[in-house]
Short mmCIF file of C-alpha atoms in Angstrom, two decimals:
data_model
loop_
_atom_site.label_atom_id
_atom_site.label_comp_id
_atom_site.label_asym_id
_atom_site.label_seq_id
_atom_site.Cartn_x
_atom_site.Cartn_y
_atom_site.Cartn_z
CA GLY A 1 -29.28 -12.72 28.45
CA GLY A 2 -28.68 -16.04 26.81
CA GLY A 3 -25.12 -15.22 25.69
CA ASP A 4 -23.96 -14.66 29.25
CA ASP A 5 -25.15 -18.16 30.28
CA VAL A 6 -23.22 -19.78 27.40
CA THR A 7 -20.06 -17.83 28.26
CA LYS A 8 -20.43 -18.69 31.95
CA ARG A 9 -20.87 -22.41 31.11
CA ARG A 10 -17.79 -22.36 28.87
CA ILE A 11 -15.71 -20.77 31.62
CA ILE A 12 -16.95 -23.32 34.19
CA HIS A 13 -16.34 -26.17 31.72
CA ALA A 14 -12.79 -24.91 30.98
CA ALA A 15 -12.01 -24.48 34.69
CA ALA A 16 -13.35 -27.98 35.45
CA THR A 17 -11.26 -29.46 32.64
CA ILE A 18 -8.13 -27.70 33.90
CA LEU A 19 -8.75 -28.92 37.47
CA ILE A 20 -9.31 -32.51 36.28
CA ILE A 21 -6.10 -32.44 34.24
CA ALA A 22 -4.20 -30.98 37.20
CA GLY A 23 -5.61 -33.68 39.50
CA VAL A 24 -4.63 -36.47 37.10
CA ALA A 25 -1.13 -34.97 36.81
CA MET A 26 -0.78 -34.78 40.60
CA ILE A 27 -1.79 -38.43 40.93
CA GLY A 28 0.27 -39.56 37.94
CA TYR A 29 3.54 -37.83 38.84
CA PRO A 30 4.41 -40.00 41.89
CA ILE A 31 3.46 -43.11 39.91
CA PHE A 32 5.75 -41.97 37.09
CA LEU A 33 8.60 -41.37 39.58
CA ARG A 34 8.15 -44.83 41.10
CA ILE A 35 8.20 -46.51 37.67
CA GLN A 36 11.26 -44.50 36.63
CA ALA A 37 13.06 -45.41 39.89
CA ARG A 38 12.30 -49.12 39.41
CA LEU A 39 13.60 -48.99 35.83
CA GLU A 40 16.81 -47.32 37.04
CA GLN A 41 17.23 -49.93 39.81
CA SER A 42 16.75 -52.70 37.22
CA ARG A 43 19.39 -51.15 34.97
CA LEU A 44 21.82 -50.79 37.89
CA GLU A 45 21.13 -54.34 39.07
CA LYS A 46 21.93 -55.67 35.59
CA ALA A 47 25.21 -53.71 35.57
CA PHE A 48 26.01 -55.09 39.03
CA ASN A 49 25.22 -58.67 38.00
CA ASP A 50 27.21 -58.34 34.77
CA ARG A 51 30.23 -57.11 36.70
CA THR A 52 30.03 -59.73 39.45
CA GLU A 53 29.10 -62.69 37.26
CA ILE A 54 31.46 -65.59 37.78
CA PRO A 55 32.74 -67.03 34.48
CA HIS A 56 31.93 -70.67 33.84
CA ILE A 57 34.94 -72.96 34.01
CA ASP A 58 34.74 -76.32 32.24
CA ALA A 59 36.17 -79.23 34.18
CA SER A 60 38.59 -81.22 32.09
CA ASP A 61 38.38 -84.99 31.82
CA ASP A 62 42.11 -85.43 32.50
CA GLU A 63 42.87 -87.78 35.39
CA ASP A 64 46.07 -85.80 36.09
CA ASN A 65 44.10 -82.65 36.83
CA GLN A 66 42.18 -83.96 39.87
CA GLN A 67 44.03 -81.86 42.47
CA THR A 68 41.95 -79.98 44.99
CA PRO A 69 42.63 -76.24 44.69
CA GLU A 70 44.20 -74.61 47.74
CA TRP A 71 41.92 -72.19 49.66
CA VAL A 72 43.03 -68.59 49.38
CA GLU A 73 41.58 -65.93 51.68
CA PRO A 74 39.95 -63.27 49.49
CA SER A 75 41.26 -59.76 50.04
CA LEU A 76 39.18 -56.61 50.24
CA PRO A 77 38.96 -54.79 46.92
CA GLN A 78 41.28 -51.86 46.40
CA TRP A 79 38.99 -48.96 45.57
CA ASP A 80 39.91 -46.37 43.00
CA GLU A 81 36.37 -45.82 41.82
CA PHE A 82 32.93 -46.76 43.08
CA SER A 83 31.90 -49.74 40.96
CA PRO A 84 28.31 -51.02 40.73
CA THR A 85 27.39 -51.79 44.34
CA GLN A 86 24.42 -53.45 46.01
CA LEU A 87 23.34 -52.52 49.54
CA GLU A 88 21.43 -55.15 51.50
CA ILE A 89 19.82 -54.54 54.90
CA ALA A 90 18.10 -57.78 55.93
CA ALA A 91 16.40 -56.26 59.00
CA ILE A 92 14.18 -54.10 56.78
CA ASP A 93 14.18 -56.40 53.72
CA LEU A 94 16.04 -53.85 51.58
CA SER A 95 18.20 -54.60 48.56
CA VAL A 96 19.09 -51.59 46.37
CA GLN A 97 21.80 -50.54 43.98
CA ILE A 98 23.99 -47.60 45.01
CA VAL A 99 25.49 -45.00 42.65
CA ALA A 100 28.31 -42.55 43.27
CA VAL A 101 27.67 -38.82 42.99
CA SER A 102 30.20 -36.07 42.48
CA ASP A 103 28.76 -33.40 44.77
CA MET A 104 27.13 -33.03 48.17
CA GLY A 105 23.82 -31.72 46.76
CA ILE A 106 21.73 -34.07 48.89
CA PHE A 107 18.63 -31.90 48.62
CA ALA A 108 19.03 -31.45 44.85
CA ARG A 109 18.48 -35.19 44.22
CA LYS A 110 15.22 -36.23 42.64
CA LEU A 111 12.94 -38.61 44.49
CA ASN A 112 13.49 -41.25 41.83
CA HIS A 113 17.30 -41.03 42.01
CA PRO A 114 18.83 -44.20 43.47
CA PRO A 115 20.58 -44.10 46.86
CA SER A 116 23.87 -42.26 46.45
CA TYR A 117 27.38 -42.82 47.78
CA TYR A 118 29.27 -39.60 48.51
CA PRO A 119 32.98 -39.94 47.65
CA GLN A 120 33.89 -37.32 50.26
CA SER A 121 33.45 -40.19 52.74
CA VAL A 122 35.52 -43.39 52.98
CA PHE A 123 35.24 -46.33 50.60
CA PRO A 124 33.41 -49.44 51.83
CA GLY A 125 35.62 -51.57 54.06
CA GLU A 126 37.84 -48.67 55.12
CA ALA A 127 37.92 -47.22 58.63
CA GLY A 128 35.66 -44.21 59.03
CA ASN A 129 32.15 -43.16 58.12
CA LEU A 130 30.63 -44.20 54.81
CA LEU A 131 28.00 -41.72 53.60
CA ILE A 132 25.02 -43.03 51.63
CA ALA A 133 21.81 -41.04 51.24
CA GLY A 134 18.57 -41.86 49.49
CA HIS A 135 14.79 -41.77 49.63
#
């Protein structure tokens, strides 16, 4: 009778609602991951810029202090930890921040996790293979 039609409509309506919610979640999840990854890259870029910012030096007005500084060849950093690092690959227009990870769980990384440096490999500038993985 009439009660069966109402029950059937409620079931169809509930199933349709569940499918719509699932579809929105499936579309929204990658967008959420992309936003989260961009926020993490922005945070890492700020940390990188804060660490590499050159302090402002005021020039004095003294006439005696007009000597030209002698050029000193910069040396490679001595690595004891992986500090905030930026990777740039001009050929593919890529500029990303790299983070160090403590394990080799490459497949356990989330899609929104920034590219990772694996400390089991060499430090940048050293002889050998440097291992960086990311999506």
